[in-house]
CSV table of N, CA and C in Angstrom, one decimal:
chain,number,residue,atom,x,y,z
A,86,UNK,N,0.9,-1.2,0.0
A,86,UNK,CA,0.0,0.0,0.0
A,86,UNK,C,0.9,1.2,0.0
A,87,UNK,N,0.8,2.2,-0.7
A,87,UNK,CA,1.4,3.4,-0.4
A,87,UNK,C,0.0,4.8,-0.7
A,88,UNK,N,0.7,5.8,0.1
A,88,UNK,CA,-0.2,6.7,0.3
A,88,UNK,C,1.0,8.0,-0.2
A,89,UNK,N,0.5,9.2,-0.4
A,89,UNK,CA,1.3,10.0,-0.6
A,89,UNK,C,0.6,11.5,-0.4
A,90,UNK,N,1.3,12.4,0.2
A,90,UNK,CA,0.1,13.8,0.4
A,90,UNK,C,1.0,14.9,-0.2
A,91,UNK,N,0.2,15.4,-1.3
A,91,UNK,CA,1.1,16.9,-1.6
A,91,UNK,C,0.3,17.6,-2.0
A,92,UNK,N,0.8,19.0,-1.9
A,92,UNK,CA,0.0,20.0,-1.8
A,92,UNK,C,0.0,20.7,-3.5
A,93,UNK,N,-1.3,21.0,-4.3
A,93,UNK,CA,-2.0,21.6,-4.8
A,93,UNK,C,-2.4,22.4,-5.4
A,94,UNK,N,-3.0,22.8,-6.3
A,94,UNK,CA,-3.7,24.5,-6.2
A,94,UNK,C,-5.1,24.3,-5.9
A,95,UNK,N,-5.6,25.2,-5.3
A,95,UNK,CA,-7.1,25.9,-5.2
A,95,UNK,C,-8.1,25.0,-6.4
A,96,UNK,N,-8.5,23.8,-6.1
A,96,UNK,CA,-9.2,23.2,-6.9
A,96,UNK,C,-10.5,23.9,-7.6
A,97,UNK,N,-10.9,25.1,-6.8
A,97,UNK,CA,-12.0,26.0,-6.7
A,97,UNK,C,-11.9,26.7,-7.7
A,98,UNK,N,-10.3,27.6,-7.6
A,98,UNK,CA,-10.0,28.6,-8.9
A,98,UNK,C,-9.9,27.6,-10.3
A,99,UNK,N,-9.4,26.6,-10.1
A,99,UNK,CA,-9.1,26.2,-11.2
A,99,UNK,C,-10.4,25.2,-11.6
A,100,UNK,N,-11.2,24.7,-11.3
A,100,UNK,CA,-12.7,24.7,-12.2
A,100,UNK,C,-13.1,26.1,-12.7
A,101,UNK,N,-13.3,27.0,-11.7
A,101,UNK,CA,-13.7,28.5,-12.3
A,101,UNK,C,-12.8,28.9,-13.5
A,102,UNK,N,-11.7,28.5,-13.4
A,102,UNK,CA,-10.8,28.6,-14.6
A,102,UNK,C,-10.7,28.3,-15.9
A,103,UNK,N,-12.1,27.3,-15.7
A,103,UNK,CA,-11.7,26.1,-16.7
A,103,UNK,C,-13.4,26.1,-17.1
A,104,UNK,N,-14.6,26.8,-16.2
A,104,UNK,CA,-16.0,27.1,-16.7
A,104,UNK,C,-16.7,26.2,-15.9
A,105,UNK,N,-16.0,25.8,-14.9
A,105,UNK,CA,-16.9,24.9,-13.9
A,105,UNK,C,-17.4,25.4,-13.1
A,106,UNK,N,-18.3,25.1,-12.1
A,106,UNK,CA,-18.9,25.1,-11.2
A,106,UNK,C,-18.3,24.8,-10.3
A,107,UNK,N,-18.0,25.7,-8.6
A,107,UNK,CA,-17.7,25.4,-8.3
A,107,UNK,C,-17.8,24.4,-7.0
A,108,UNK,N,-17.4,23.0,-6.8
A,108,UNK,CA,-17.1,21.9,-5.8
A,108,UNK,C,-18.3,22.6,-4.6
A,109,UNK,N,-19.7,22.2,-4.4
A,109,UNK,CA,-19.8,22.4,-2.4
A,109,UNK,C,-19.5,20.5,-2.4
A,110,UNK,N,-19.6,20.6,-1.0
A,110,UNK,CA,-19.2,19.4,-0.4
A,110,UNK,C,-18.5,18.4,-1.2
A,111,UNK,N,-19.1,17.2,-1.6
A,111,UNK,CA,-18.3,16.1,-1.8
A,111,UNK,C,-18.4,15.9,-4.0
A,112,UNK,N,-17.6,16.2,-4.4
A,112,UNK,CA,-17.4,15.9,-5.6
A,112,UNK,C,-16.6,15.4,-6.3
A,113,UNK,N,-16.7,14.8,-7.7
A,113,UNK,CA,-16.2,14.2,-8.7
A,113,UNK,C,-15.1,14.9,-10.0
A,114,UNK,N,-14.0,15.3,-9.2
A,114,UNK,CA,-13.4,15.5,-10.1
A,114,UNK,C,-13.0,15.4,-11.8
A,115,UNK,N,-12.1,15.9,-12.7
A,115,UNK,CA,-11.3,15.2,-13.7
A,115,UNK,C,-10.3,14.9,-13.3
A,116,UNK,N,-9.5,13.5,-13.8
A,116,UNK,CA,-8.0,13.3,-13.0
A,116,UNK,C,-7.1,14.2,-13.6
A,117,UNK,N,-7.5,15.1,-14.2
A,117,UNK,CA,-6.0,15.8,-14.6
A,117,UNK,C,-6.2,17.6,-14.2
A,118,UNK,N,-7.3,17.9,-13.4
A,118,UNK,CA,-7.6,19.2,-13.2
A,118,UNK,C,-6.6,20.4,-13.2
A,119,UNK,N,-5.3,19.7,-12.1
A,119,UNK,CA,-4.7,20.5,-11.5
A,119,UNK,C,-4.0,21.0,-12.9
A,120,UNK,N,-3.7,20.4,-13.8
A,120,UNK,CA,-2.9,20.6,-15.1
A,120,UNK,C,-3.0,20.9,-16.1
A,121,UNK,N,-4.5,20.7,-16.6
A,121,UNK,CA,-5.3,20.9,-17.8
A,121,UNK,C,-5.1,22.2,-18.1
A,122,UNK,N,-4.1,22.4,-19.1
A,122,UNK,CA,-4.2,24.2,-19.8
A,122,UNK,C,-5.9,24.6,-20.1
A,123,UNK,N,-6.2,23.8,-20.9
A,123,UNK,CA,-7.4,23.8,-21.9
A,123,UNK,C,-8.4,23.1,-21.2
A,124,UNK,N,-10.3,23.1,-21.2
A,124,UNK,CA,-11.4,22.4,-20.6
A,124,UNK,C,-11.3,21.2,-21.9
A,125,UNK,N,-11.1,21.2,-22.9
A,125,UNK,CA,-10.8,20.1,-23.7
A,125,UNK,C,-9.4,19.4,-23.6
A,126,UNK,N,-8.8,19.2,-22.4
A,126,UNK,CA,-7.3,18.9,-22.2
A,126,UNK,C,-7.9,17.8,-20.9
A,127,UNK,N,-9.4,18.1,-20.4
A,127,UNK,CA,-9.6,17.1,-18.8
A,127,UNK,C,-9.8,15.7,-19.6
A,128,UNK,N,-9.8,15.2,-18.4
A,128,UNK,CA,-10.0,13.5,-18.7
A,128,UNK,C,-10.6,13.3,-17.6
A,129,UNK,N,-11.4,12.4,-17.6
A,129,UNK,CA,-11.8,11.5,-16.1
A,129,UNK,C,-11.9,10.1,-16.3
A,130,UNK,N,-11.1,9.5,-14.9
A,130,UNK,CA,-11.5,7.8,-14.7
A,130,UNK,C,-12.6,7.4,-15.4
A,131,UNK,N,-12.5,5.7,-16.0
A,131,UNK,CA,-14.1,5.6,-16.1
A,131,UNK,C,-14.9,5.2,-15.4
A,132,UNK,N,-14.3,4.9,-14.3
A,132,UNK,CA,-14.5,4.9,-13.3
A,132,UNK,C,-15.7,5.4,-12.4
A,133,UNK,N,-15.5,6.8,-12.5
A,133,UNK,CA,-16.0,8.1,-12.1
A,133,UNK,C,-17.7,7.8,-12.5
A,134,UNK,N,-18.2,6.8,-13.1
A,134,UNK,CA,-19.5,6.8,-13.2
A,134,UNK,C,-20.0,5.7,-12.2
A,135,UNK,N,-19.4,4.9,-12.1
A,135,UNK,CA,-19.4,4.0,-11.2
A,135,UNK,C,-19.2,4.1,-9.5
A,136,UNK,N,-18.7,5.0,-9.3
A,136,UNK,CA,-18.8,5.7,-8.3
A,136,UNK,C,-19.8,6.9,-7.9
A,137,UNK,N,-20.2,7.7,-9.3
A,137,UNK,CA,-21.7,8.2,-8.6
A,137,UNK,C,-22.5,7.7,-8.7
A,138,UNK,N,-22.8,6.5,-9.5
A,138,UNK,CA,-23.9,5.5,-9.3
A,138,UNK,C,-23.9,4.7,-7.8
A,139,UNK,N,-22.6,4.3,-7.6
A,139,UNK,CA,-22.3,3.9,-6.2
A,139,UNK,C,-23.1,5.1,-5.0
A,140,UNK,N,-22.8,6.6,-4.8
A,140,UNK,CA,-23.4,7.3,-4.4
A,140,UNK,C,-24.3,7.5,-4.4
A,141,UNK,N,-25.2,7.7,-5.5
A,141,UNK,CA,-26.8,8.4,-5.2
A,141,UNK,C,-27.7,7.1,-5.1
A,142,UNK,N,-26.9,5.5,-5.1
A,142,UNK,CA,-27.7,4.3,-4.5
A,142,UNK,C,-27.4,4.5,-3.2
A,143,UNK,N,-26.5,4.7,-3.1
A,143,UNK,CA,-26.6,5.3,-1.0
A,143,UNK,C,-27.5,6.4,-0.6
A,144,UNK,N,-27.4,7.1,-1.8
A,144,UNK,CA,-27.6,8.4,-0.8
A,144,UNK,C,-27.2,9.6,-0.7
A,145,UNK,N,-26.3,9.0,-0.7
A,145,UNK,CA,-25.2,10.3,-0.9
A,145,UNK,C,-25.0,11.3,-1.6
A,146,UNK,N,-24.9,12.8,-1.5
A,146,UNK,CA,-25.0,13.9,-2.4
A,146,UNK,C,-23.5,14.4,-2.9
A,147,UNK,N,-23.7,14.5,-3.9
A,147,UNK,CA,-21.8,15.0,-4.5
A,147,UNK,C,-22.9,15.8,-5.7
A,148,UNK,N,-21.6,17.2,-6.0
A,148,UNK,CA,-21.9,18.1,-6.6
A,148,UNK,C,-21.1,17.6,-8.1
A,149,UNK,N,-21.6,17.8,-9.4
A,149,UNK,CA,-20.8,18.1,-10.3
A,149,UNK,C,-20.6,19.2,-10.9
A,150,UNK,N,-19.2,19.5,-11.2
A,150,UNK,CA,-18.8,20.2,-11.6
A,150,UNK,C,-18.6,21.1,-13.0
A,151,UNK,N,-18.7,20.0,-13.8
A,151,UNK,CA,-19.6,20.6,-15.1
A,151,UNK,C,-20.7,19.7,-15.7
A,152,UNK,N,-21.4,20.6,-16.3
A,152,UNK,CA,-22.7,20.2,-17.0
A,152,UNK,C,-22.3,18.2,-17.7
A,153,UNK,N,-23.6,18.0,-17.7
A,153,UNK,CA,-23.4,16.8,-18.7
A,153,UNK,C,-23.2,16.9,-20.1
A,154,UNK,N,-23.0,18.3,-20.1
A,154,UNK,CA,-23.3,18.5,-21.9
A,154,UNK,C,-21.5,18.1,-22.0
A,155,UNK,N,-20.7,18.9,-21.0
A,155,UNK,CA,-19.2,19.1,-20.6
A,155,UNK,C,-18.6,18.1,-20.2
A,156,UNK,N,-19.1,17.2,-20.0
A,156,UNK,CA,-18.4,16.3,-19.1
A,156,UNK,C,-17.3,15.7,-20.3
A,157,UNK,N,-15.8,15.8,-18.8
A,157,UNK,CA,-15.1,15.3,-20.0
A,157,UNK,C,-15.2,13.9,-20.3
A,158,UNK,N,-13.9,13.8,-21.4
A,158,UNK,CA,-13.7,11.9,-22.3
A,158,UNK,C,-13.2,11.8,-21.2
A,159,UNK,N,-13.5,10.5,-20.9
A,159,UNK,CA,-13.0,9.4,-20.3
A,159,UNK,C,-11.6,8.7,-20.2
A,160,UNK,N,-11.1,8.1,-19.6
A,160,UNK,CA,-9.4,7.7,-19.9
A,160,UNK,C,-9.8,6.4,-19.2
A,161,UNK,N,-9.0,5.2,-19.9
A,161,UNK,CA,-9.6,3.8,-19.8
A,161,UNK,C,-8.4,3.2,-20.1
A,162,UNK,N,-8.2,2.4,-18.5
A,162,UNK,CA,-6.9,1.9,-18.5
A,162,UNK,C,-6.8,0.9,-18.2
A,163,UNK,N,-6.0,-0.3,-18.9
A,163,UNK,CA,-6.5,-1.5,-18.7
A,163,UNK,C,-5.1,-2.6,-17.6
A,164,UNK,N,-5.9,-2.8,-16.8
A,164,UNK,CA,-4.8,-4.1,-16.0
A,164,UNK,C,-5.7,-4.6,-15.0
A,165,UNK,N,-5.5,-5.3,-13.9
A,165,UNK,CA,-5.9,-5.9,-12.9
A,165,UNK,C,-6.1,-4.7,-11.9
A,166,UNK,N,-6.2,-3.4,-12.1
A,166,UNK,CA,-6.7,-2.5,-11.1
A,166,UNK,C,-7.5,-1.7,-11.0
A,167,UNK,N,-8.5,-0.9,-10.0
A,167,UNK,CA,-9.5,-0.5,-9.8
A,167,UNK,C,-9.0,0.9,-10.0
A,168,UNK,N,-8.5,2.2,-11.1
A,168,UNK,CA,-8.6,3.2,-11.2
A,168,UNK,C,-9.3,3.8,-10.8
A,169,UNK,N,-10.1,4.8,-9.6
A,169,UNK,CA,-11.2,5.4,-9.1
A,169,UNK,C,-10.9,6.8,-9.4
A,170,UNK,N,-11.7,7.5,-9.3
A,170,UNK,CA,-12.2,8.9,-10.0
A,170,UNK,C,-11.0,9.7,-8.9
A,171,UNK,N,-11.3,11.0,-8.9
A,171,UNK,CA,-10.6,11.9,-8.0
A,171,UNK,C,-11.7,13.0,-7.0
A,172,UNK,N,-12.0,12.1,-6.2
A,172,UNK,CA,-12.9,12.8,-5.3
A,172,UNK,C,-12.3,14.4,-4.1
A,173,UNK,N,-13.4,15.7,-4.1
A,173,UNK,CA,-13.1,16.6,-3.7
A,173,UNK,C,-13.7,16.2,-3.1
A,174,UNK,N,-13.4,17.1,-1.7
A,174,UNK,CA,-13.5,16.9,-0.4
A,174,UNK,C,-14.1,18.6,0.4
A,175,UNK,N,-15.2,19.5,0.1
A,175,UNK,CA,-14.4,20.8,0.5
A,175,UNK,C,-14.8,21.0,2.2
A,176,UNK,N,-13.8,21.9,2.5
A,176,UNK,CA,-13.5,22.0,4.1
A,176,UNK,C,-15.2,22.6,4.8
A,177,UNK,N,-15.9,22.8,4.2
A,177,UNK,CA,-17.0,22.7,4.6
A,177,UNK,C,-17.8,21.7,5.0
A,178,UNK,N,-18.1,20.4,4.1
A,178,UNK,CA,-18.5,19.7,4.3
A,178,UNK,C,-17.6,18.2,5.5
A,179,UNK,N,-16.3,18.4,5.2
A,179,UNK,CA,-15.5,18.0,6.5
A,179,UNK,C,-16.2,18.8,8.3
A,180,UNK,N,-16.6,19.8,8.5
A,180,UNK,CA,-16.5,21.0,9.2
A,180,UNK,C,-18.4,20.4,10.1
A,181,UNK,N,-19.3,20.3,8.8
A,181,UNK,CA,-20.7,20.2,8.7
A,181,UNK,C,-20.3,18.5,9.1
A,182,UNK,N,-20.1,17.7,8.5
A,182,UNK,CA,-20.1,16.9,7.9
A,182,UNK,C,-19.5,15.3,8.6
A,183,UNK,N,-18.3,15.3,9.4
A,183,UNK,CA,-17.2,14.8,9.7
A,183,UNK,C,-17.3,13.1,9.0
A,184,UNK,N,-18.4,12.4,9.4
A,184,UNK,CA,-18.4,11.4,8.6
A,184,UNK,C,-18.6,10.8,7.1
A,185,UNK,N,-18.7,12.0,6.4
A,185,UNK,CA,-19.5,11.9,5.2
A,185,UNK,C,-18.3,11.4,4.5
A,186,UNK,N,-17.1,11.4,4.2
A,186,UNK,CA,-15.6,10.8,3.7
A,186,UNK,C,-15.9,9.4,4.0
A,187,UNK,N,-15.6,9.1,5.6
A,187,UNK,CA,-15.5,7.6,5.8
A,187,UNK,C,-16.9,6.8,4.8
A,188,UNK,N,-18.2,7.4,5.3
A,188,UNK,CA,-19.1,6.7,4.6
A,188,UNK,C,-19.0,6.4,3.2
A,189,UNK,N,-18.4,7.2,2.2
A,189,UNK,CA,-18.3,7.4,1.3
A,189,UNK,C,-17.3,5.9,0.6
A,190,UNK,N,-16.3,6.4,1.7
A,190,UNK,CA,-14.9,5.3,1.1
A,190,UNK,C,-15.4,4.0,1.7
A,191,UNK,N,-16.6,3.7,2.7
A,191,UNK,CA,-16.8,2.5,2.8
A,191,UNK,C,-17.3,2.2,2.1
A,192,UNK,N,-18.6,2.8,1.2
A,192,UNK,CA,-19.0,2.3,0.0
A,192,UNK,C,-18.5,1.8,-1.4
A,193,UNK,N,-17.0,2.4,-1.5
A,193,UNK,CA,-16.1,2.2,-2.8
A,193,UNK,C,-15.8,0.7,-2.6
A,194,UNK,N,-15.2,0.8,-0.7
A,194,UNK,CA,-14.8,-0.7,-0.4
A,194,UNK,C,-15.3,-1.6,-0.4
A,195,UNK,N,-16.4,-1.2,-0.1
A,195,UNK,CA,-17.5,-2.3,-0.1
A,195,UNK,C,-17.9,-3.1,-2.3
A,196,UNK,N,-18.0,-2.2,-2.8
A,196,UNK,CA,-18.1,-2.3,-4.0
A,196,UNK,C,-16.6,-2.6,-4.5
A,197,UNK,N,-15.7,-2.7,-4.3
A,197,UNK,CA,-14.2,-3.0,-4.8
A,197,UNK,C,-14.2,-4.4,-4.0
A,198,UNK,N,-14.4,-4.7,-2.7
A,198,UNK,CA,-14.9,-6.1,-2.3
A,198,UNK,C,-15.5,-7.3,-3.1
A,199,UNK,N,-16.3,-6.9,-3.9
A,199,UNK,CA,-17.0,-7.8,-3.9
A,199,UNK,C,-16.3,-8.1,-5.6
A,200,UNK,N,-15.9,-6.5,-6.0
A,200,UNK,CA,-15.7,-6.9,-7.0
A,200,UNK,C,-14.2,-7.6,-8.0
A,201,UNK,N,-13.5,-7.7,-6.6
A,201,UNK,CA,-12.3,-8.6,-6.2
A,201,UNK,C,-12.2,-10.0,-5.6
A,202,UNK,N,-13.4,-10.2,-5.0
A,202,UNK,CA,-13.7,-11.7,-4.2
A,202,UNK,C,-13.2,-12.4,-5.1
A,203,UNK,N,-12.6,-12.9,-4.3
A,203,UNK,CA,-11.4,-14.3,-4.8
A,203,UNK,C,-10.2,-14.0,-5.4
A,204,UNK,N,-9.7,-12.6,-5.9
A,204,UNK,CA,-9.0,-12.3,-6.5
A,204,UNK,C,-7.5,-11.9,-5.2
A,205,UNK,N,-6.6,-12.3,-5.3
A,205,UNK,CA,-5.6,-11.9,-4.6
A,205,UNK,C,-4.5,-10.6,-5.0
A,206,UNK,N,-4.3,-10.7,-6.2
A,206,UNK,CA,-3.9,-9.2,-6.2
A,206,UNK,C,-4.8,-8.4,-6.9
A,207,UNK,N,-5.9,-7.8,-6.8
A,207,UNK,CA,-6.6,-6.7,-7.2
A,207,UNK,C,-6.3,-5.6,-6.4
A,208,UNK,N,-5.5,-4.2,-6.8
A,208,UNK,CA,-5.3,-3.2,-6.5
A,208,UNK,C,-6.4,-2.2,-6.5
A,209,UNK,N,-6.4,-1.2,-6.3
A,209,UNK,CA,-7.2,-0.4,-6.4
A,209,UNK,C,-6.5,1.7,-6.3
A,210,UNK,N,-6.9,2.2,-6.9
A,210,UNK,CA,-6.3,3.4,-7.1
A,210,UNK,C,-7.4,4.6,-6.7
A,211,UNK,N,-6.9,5.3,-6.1
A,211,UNK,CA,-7.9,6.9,-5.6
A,211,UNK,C,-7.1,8.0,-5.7
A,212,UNK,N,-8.0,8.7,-5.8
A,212,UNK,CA,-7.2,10.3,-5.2
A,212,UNK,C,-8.5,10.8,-4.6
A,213,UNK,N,-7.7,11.6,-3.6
A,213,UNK,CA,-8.9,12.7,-3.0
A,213,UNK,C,-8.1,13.7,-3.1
A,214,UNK,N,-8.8,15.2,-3.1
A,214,UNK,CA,-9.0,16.6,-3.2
A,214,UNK,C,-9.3,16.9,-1.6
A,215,UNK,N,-8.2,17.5,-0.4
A,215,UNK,CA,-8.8,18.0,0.5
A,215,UNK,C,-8.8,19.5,0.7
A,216,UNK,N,-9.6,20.5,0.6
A,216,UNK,CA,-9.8,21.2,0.6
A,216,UNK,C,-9.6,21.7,1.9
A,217,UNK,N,-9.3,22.8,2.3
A,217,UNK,CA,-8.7,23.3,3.8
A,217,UNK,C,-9.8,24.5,3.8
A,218,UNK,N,-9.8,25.1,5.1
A,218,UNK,CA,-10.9,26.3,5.5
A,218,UNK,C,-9.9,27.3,4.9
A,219,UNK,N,-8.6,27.4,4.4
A,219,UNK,CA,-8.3,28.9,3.7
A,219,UNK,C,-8.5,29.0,2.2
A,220,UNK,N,-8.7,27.9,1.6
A,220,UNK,CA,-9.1,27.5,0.0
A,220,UNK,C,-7.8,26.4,-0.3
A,221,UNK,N,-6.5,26.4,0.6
A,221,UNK,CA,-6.0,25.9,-0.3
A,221,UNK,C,-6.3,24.3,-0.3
A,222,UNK,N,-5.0,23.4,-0.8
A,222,UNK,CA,-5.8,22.0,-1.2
A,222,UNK,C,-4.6,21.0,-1.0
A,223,UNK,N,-4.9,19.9,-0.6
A,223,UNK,CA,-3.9,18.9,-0.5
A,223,UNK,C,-4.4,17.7,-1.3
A,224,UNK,N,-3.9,16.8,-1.8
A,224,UNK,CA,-4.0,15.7,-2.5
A,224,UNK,C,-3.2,14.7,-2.0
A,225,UNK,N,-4.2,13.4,-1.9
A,225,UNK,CA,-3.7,12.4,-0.7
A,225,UNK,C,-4.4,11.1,-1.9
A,226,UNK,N,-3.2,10.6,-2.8
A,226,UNK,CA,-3.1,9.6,-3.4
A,226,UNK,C,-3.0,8.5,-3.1
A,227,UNK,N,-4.0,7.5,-3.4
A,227,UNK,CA,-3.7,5.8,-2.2
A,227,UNK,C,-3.5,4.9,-3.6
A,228,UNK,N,-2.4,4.1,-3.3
A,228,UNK,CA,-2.6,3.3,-3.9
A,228,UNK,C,-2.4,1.2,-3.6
A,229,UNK,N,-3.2,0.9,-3.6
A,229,UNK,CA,-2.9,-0.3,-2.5
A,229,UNK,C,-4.3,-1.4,-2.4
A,230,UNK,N,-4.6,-2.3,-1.1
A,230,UNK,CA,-5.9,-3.2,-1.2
A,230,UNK,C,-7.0,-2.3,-1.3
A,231,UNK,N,-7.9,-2.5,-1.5
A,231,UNK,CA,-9.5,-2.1,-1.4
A,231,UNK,C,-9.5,-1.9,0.5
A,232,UNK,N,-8.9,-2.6,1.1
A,232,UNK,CA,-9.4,-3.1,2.6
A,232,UNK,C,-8.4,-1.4,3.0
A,233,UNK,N,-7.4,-1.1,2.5
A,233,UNK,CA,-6.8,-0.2,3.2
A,233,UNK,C,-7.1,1.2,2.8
A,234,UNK,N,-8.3,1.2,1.8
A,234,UNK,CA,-8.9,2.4,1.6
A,234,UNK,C,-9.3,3.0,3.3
A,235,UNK,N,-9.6,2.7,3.6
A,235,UNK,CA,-10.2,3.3,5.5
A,235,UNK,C,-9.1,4.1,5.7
A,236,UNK,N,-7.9,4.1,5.4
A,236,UNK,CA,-6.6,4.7,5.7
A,236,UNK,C,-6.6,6.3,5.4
A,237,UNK,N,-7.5,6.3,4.2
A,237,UNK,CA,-7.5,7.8,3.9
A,237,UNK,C,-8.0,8.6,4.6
A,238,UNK,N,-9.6,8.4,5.4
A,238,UNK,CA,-9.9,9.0,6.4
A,238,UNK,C,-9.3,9.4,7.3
A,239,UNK,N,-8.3,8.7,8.1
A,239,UNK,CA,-7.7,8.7,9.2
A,239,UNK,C,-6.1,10.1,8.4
A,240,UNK,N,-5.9,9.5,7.3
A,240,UNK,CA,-4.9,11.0,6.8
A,240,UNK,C,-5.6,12.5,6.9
A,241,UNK,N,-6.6,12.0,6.4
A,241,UNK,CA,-8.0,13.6,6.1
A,241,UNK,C,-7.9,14.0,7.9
A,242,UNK,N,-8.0,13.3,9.0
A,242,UNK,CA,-8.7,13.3,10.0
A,242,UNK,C,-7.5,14.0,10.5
A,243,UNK,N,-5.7,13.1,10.4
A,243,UNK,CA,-4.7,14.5,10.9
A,243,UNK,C,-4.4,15.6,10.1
A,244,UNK,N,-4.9,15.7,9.3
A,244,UNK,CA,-4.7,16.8,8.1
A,244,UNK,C,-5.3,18.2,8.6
A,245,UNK,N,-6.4,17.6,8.7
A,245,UNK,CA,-7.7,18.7,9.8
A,245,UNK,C,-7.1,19.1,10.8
A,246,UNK,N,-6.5,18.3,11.6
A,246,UNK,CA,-6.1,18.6,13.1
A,246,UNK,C,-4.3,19.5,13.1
A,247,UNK,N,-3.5,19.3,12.0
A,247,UNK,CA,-2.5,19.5,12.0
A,247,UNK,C,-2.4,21.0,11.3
A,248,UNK,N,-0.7,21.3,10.8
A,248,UNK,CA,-1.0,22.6,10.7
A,248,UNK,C,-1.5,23.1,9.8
């Protein structure tokens, strides 16, 4: 398993940058936001549909960021791993919110569970967007089992508490 935390730009300015809407609470990134010169330059996991369907069968509310008209192409990567979207996180809904992350990543696990049973090396890939109460943003990359997804919460949880 490895995990990795670095810091970002303003995921906020850079949708507005790019003609999006911006992120409240829990949303569905493009994996290449931070970088995209151009709105025809994003990509997203394909993931990323599979996970808001995962979501709104829970329950769960996540904002999108651009229109369906906008939504970017897709990027489709093939091996024995679970690529997952790049979920924002903003410091409000942490603040309102504190369990809405864990619930969230139990549902991915729960869904990467089953859809690994029996399988011994099935990896699984994330990124989350944490957004801080000043705007700015950290990104906390996992890459590892489905079972050690829970780990991310617990980074989000000293991230909040730390400086």
């Amino acid at each position: 398993m490895t995990m990795e935390v670095i810091d970002i730009v303003s995921m906020t300015e850079r949708i507005a940058a790019l003609g999006g809407h911006p992120p409240a609470g829990l949303a569905i990134l493009p994996e290449n936001l931070a970088t995209a010169a151009t709105k025809s330059d994003l990509r997203q996991q394909v993931e990323s549909d599979t996970v808001r369907t995962l979501l709104r069968e829970h329950g769960i509310h996540f904002s999108e960021v651009f229109s369906d008209a906008d939504q970017p192409p897709y990027l489709q990567q093939y091996s024995y791993e679970w690529f997952g979207p790049t979920l924002f996180v903003s410091a409000s809904l942490l603040s309102q919110n504190p369990t809405a992350l864990s619930v969230a990543l139990g549902i991915i696990t729960n869904y990467l569970y089953d859809l690994f049973k029996g399988a011994t090396e099935g990896k699984a890939s994330l990124k989350i967007v944490l957004e801080r109460p000043d705007g700015t943003c950290k990104q906390i990359m996992y890459q590892g089992p489905a079972e050690g997804m829970s780990e991310i919460a617990s980074i989000v949880d000293a991230l909040e508490k730390g400086p």
